[in-house]
CSV table of C-alpha atoms in Angstrom, one decimal:
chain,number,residue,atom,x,y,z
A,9,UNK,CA,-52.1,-19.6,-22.5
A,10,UNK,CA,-50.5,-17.0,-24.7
A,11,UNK,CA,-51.7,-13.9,-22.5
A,12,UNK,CA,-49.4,-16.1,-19.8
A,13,UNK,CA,-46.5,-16.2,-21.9
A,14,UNK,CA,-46.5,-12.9,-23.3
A,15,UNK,CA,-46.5,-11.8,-19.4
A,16,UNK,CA,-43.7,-14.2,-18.6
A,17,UNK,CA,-41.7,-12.8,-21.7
A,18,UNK,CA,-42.1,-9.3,-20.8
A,19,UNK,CA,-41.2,-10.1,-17.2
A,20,UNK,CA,-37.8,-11.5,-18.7
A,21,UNK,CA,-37.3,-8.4,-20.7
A,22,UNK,CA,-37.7,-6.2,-17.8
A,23,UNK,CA,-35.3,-8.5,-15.4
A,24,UNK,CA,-32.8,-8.3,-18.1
A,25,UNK,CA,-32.9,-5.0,-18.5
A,26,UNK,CA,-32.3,-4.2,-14.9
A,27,UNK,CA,-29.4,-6.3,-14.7
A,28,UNK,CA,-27.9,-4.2,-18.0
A,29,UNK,CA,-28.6,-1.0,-15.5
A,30,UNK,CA,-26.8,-2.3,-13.1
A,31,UNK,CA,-23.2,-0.9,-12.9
A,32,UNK,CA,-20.4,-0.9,-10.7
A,33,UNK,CA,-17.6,1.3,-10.0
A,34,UNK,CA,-14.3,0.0,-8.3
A,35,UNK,CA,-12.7,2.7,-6.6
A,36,UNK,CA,-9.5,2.8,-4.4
A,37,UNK,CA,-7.9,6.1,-2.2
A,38,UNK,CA,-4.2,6.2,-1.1
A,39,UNK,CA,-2.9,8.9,1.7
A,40,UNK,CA,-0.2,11.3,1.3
A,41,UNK,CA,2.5,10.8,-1.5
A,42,UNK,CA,5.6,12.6,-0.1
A,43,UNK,CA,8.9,13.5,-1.0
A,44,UNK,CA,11.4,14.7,1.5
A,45,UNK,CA,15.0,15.1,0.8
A,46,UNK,CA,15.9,11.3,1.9
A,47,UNK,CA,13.7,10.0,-1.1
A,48,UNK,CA,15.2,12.6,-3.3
A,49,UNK,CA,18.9,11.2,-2.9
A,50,UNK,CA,17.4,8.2,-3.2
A,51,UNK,CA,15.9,8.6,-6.5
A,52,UNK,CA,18.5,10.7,-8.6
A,53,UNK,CA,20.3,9.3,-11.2
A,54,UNK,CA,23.6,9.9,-12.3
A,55,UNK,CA,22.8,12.1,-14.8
A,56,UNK,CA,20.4,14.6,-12.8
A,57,UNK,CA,16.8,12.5,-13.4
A,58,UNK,CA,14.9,10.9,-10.9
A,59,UNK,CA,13.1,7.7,-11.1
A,60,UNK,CA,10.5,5.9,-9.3
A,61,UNK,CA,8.7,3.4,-10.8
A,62,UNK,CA,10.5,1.0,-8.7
A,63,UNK,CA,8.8,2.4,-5.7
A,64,UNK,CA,5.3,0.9,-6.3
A,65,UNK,CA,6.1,-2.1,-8.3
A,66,UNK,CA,4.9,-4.2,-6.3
A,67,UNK,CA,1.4,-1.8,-5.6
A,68,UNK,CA,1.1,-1.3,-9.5
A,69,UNK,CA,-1.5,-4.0,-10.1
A,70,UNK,CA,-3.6,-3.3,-7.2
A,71,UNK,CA,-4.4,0.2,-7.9
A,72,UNK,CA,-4.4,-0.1,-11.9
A,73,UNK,CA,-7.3,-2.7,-11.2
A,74,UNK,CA,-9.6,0.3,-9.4
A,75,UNK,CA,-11.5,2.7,-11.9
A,76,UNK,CA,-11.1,5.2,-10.4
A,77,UNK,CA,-7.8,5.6,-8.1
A,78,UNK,CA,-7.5,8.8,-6.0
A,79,UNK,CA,-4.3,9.5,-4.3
A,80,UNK,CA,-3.0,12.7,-1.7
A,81,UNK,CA,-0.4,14.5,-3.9
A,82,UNK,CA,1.2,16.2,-0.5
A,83,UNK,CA,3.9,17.9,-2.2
A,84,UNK,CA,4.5,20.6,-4.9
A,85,UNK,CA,5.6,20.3,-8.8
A,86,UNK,CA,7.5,23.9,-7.8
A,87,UNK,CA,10.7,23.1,-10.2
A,88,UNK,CA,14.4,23.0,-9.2
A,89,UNK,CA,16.1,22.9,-6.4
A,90,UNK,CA,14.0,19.9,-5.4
A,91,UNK,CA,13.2,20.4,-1.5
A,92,UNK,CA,11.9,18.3,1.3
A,93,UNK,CA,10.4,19.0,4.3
A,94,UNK,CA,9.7,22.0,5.0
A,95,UNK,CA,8.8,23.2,1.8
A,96,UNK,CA,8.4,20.5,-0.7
A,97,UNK,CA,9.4,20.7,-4.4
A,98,UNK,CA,9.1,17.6,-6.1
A,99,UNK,CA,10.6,16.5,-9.8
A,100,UNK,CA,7.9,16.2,-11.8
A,101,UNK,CA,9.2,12.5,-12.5
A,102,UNK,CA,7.2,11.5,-9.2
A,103,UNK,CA,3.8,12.7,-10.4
A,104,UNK,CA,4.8,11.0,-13.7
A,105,UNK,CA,5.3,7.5,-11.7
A,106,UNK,CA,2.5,8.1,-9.6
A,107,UNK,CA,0.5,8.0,-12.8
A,108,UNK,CA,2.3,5.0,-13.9
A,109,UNK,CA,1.4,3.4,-11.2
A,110,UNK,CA,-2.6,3.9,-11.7
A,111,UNK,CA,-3.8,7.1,-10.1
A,112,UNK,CA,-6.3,9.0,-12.2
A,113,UNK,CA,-6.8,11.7,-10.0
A,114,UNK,CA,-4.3,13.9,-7.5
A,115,UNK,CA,-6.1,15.6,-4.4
A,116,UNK,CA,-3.8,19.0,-4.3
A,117,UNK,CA,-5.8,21.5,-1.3
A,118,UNK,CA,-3.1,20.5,1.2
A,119,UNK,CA,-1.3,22.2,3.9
A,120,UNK,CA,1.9,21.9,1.7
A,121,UNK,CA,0.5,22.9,-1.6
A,122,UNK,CA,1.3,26.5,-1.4
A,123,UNK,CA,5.0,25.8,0.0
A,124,UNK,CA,6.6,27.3,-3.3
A,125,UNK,CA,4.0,30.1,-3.0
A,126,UNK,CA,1.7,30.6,-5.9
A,127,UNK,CA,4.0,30.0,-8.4
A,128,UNK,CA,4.5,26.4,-7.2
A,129,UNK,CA,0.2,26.5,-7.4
A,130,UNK,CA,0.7,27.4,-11.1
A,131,UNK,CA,3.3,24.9,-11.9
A,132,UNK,CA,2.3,22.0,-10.3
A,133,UNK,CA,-1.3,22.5,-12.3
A,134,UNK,CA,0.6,23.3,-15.4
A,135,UNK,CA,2.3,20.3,-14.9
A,136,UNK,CA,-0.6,18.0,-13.8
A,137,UNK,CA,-2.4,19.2,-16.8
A,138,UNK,CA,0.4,18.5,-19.2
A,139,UNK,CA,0.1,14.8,-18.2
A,140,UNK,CA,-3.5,14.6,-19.3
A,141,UNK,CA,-3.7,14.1,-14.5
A,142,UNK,CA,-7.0,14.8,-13.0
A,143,UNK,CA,-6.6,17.0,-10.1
A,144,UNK,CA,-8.4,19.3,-7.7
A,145,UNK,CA,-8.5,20.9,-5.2
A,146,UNK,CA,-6.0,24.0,-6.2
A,147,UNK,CA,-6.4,26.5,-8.6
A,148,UNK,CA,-5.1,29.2,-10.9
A,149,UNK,CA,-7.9,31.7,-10.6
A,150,UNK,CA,-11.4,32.1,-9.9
A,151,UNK,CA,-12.5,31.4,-13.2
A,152,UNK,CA,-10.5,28.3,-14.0
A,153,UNK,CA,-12.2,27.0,-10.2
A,154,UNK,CA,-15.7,27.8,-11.1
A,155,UNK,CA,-15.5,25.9,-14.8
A,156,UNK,CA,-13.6,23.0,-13.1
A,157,UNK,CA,-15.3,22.2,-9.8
A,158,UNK,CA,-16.6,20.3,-8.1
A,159,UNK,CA,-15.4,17.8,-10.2
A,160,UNK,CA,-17.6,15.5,-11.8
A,161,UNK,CA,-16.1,11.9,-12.8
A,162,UNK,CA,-18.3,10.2,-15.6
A,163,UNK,CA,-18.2,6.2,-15.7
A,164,UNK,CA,-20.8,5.0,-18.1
A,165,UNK,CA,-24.1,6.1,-16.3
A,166,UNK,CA,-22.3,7.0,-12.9
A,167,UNK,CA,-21.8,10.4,-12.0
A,168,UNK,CA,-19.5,10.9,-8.8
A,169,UNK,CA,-18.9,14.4,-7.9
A,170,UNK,CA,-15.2,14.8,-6.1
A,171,UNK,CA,-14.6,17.7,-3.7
A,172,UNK,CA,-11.2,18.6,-1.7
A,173,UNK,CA,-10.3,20.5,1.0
A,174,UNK,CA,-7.9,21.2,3.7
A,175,UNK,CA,-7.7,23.0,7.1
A,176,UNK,CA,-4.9,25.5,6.2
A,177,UNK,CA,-1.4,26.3,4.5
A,178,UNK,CA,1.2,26.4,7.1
A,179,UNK,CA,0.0,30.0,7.3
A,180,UNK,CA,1.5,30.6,3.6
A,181,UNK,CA,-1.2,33.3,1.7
A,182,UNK,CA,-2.3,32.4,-2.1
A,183,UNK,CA,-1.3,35.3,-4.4
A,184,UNK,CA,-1.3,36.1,-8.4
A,185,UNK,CA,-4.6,35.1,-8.3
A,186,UNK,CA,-4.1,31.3,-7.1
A,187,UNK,CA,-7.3,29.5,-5.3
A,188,UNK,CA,-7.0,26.9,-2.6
A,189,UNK,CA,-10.0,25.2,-1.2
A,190,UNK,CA,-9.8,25.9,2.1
A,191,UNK,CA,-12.0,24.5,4.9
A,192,UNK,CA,-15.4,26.6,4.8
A,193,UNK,CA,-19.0,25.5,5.3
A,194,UNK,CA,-20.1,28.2,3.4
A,195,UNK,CA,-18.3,27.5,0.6
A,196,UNK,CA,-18.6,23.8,0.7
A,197,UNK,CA,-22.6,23.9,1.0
A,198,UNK,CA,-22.4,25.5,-2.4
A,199,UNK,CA,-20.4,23.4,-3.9
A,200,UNK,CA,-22.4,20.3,-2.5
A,201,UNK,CA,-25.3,22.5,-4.4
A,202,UNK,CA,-23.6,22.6,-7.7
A,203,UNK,CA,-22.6,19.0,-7.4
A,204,UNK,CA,-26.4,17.9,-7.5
A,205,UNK,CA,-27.2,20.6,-10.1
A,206,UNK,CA,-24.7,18.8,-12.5
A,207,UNK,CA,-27.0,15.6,-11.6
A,208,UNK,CA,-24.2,13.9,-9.4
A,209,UNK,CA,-25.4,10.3,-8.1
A,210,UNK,CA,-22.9,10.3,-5.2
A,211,UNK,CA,-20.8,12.9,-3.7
A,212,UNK,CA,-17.1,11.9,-2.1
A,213,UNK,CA,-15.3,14.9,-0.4
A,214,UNK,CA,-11.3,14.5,0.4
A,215,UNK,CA,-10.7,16.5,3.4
A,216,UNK,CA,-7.3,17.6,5.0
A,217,UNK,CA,-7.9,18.1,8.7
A,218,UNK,CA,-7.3,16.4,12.6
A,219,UNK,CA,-4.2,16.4,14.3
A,220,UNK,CA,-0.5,15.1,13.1
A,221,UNK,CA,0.4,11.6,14.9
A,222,UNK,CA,-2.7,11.3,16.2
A,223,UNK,CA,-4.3,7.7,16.0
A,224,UNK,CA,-8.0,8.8,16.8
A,225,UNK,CA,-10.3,11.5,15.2
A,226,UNK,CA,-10.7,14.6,17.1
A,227,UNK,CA,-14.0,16.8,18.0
A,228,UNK,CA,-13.8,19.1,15.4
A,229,UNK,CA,-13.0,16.1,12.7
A,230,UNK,CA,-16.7,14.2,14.3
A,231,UNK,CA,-18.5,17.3,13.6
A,232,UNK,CA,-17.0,17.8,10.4
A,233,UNK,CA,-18.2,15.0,9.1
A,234,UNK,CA,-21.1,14.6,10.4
A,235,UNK,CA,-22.3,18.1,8.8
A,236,UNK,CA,-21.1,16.9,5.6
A,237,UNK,CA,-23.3,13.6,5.8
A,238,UNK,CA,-26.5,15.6,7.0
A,239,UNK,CA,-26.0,18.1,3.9
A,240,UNK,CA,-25.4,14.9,1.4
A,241,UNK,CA,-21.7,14.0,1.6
A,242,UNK,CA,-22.1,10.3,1.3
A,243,UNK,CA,-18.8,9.2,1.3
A,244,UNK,CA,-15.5,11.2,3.5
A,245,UNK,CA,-11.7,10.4,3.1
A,246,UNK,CA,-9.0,12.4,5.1
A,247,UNK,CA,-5.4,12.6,5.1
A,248,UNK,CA,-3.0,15.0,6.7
A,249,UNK,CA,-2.5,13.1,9.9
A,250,UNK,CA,0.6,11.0,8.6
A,251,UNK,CA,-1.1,8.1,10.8
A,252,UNK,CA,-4.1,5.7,10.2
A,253,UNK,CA,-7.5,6.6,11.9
A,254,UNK,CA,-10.4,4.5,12.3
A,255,UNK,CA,-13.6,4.3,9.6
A,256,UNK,CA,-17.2,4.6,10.7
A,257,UNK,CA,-19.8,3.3,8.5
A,258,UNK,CA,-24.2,4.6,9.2
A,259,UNK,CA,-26.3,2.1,7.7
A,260,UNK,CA,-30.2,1.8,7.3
A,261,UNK,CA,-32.6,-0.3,8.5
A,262,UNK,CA,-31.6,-2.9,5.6
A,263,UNK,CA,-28.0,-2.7,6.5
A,264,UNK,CA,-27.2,-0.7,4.0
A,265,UNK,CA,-24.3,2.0,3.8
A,266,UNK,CA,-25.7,5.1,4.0
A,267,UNK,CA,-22.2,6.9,5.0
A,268,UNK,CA,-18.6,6.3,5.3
A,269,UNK,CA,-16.0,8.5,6.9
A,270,UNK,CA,-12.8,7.2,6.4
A,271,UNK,CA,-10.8,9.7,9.1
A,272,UNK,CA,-7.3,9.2,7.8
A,273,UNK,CA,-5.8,6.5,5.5
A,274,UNK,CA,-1.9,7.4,6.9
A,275,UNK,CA,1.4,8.4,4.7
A,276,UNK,CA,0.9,6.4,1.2
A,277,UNK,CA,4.9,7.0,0.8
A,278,UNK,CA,7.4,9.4,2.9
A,279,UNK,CA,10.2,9.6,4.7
A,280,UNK,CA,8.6,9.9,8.5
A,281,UNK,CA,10.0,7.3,11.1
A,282,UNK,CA,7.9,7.3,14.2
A,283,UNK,CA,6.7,3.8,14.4
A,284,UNK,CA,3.0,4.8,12.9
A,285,UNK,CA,3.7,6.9,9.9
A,286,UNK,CA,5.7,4.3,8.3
A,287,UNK,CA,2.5,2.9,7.6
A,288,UNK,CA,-1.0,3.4,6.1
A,289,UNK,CA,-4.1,1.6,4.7
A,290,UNK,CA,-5.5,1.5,1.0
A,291,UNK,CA,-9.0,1.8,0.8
A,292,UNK,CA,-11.5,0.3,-1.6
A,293,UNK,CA,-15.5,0.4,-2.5
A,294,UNK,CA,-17.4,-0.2,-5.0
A,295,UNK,CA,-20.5,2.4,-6.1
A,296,UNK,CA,-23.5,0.2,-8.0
A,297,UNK,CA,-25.8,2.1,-9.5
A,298,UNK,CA,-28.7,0.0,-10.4
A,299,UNK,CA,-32.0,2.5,-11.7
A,300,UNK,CA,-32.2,5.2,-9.4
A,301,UNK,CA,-30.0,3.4,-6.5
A,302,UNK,CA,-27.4,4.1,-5.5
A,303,UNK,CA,-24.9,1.9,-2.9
A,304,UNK,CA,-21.7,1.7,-1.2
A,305,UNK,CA,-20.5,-1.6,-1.2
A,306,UNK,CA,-17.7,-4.0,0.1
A,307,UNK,CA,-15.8,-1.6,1.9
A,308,UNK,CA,-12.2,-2.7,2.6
A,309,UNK,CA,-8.7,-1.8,3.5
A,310,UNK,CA,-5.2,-3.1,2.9
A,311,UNK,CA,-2.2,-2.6,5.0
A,312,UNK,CA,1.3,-1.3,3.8
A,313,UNK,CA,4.1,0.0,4.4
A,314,UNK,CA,7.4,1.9,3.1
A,315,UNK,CA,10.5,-0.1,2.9
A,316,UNK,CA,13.6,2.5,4.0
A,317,UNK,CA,17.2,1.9,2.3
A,318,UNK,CA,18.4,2.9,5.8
A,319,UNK,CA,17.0,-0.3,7.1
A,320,UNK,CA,17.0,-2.5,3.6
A,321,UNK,CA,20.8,-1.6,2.4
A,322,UNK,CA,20.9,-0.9,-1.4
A,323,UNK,CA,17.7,-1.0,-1.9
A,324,UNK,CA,15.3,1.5,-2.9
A,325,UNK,CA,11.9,2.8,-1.4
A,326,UNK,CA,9.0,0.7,-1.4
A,327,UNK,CA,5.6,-0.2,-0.6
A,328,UNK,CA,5.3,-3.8,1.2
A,329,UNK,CA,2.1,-5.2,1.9
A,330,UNK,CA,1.8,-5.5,6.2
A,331,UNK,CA,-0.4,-8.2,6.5
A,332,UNK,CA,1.1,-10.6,9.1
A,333,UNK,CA,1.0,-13.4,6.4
A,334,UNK,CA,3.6,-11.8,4.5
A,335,UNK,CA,5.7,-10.6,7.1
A,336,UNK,CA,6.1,-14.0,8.5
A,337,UNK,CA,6.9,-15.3,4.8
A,338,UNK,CA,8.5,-13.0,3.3
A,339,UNK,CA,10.5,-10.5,5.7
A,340,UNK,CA,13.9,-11.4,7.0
A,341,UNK,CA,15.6,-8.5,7.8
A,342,UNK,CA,14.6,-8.4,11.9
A,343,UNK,CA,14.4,-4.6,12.3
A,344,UNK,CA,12.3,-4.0,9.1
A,345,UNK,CA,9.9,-7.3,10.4
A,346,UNK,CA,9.7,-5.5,13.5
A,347,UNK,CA,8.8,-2.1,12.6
A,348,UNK,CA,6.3,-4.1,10.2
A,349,UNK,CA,4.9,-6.4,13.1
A,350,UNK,CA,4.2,-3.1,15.4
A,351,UNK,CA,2.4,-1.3,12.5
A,352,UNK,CA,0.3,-4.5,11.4
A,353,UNK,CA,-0.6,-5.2,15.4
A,354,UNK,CA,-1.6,-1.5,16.4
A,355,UNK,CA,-3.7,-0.7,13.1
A,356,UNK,CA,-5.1,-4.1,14.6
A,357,UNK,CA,-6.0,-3.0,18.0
A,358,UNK,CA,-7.2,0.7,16.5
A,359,UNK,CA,-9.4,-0.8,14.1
A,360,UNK,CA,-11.0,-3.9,16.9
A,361,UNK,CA,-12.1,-0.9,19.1
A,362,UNK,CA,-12.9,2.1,17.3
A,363,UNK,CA,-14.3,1.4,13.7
A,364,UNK,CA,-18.1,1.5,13.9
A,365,UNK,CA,-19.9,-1.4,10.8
A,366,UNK,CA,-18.8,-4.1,8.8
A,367,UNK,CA,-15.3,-3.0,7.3
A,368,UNK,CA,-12.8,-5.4,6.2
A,369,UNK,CA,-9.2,-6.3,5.3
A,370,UNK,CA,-8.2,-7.5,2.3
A,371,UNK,CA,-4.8,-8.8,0.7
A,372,UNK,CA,-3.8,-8.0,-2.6
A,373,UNK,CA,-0.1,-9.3,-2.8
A,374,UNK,CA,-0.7,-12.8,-4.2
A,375,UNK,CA,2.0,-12.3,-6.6
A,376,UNK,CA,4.7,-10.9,-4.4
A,377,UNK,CA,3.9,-13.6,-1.7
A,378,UNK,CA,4.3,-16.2,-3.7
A,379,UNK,CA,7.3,-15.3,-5.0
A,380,UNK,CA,9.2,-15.0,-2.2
A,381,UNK,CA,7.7,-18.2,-0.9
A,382,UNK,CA,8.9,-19.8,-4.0
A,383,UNK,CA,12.6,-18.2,-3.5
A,384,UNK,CA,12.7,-19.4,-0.4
């Protein structure tokens, strides 16, 4: 009778201690943070500093909540004049609200990162750094890039190694010294190398690439991806598009994620008006690590969209949810609902027929809902 107990007891233990093993990290992407010269009026003050907090006040919660928040910074830190498209300088209040707002790490290998040449490189990471802002992707030399990256993010026992990379620079050369991770299998098989020599559990690469406007993946994006899977890539976000594209999920046997390629998550905040880059998705998983596991888990997405002062008068930029829920409740103006309504419906129809496994949306504006339910 005691043997039996003393078995049941150290069964117990054991069941207890895999559920104290057992961890879980929340983490949540955003698509390209712009600045063109619209939002720049927009945001100066009358005595010469910008603000933006009110931009993503109603989007603060949300990505606070995440552990780890990841967010395109498609612009430069390059220092006055402040520029928009096509060479983007942006105050260095707009990194500051980003960070406000909850991201913990910028993605900078863009195709806009070297639009104030290398020095914009050096100040932008000056900058980043003087925040205490994670960032990768760009570098100041060789040496700083082979201390730094790949990027290892530590969250009690989880070890996520974060790479970055984009297709090109508007055919603007890094000088002085300044590294950009550039598109190159090479290069990336060895940094895939390094990740697992640093004992990463999972590794997520953020890749700049496909076509501007367009709403599906091309060839080159497919193959792209599915090289990084087969060399260990587990998990793939892209940006540079400006427009959502669909996700794919490849699961086992068990139904478990084995890999996720989100293609493009859209314009997180910009100035673009062609009915789809208004637009984007959030995206959310969770990574549980439970002994020598590893899973993805509850992939989702969230629908927004950037309120214009062109359309809303005296008001500033903004990030709406665009679920059709709060459109219907909450949105009077009728060209705003509209160019809401078309973004909601066709991220619909992209979604229905081209994502591949179990992906889902979610709604985070609980609090904004009901408050203009209750105003009304």
């Amino acid at each position: 009778m005691n043997r039996t107990l003393f078995l049941i007891y150290i069964l117990f233990l054991s069941s207890i201690t895999r559920l104290v093993e057992a961890q879980t990290i929340s983490m949540l992407f955003a698509g390209d943070a712009m600045q063109h010269e619209a939002q720049l009026k927009d945001a100066i003050n009358s005595n010469g500093s910008f603000f933006y907090d009110n931009n993503f006040e109603l989007i603060k919660d949300e990505i606070t909540s995440a552990d780890i928040a990841v967010v395109n910074f498609e612009t430069t830190l390059g220092g006055s004049p402040y520029k928009g498209y096509p060479a983007f300088s942006s105050p260095d209040e707009f990194a500051i609200a980003l960070k406000r707002c909850g991201f913990d790490i910028f993605l900078t290998a863009n195709n806009h990162c070297l639009d104030k040449g290398s020095f914009g490189v050096f100040r932008t990471i000056n900058i980043l750094d003087s925040l205490n802002i994670k960032h990768l992707g760009t570098y100041k030399s060789e040496y700083e890039r082979n201390t730094k990256y790949p990027m290892i993010i530590r969250k009690g026992d989880v070890k996520i190694g974060m790479l970055n990379y984009t297709y090109g620079t508007n055919g603007i050369t890094a000088k002085q010294g300044a590294i950009v991770d550039y598109i190159d299998t090479t290069l990336i098989k060895r940094d895939i190398a390094f990740c697992n020599i640093k004992g990463a559990d999972i590794i997520i690469a953020n890749v700049h690439w496909g076509d501007e406007y367009q709403l599906i993946q091309n060839i080159h994006q497919k193959r792209l991806a599915e090289w990084l899977h087969k060399k260990g890539v587990r998990i793939i976000i892209g940006s540079h598009p400006h427009v959502i594209q669909p996700i794919e999920t490849v699961t086992d046997s068990c139904g478990n994620i084995e890999a996720l390629t989100v293609f493009s998550l859209g314009n997180f905040i910009s100035n673009m008006r062609t009915k789809m880059t208004k637009g984007a998705i959030i995206f959310r998983l969770n990574i549980v690590k439970e002994n020598d596991s590893i899973k993805i888990v509850n992939p989702r997405y969230a629908k927004i969209f950037t309120q214009r002062p062109d359309i809303v008068k005296k008001q500033p930029y903004k990030i709406l949810p665009c679920d059709s829920t709060y459109i219907n409740s909450c949105v009077t103006i009728p060209k705003l609902k509209e160019e809401m309504m078309i973004f909601n419906k066709e991220t619909d129809r992209v979604f229905k027929k081209h994502n591949k496994g179990e992906i889902n949306e979610y709604f985070f504006f609980k609090n904004a809902l009901d408050s203009c339910i209750n105003e009304k």
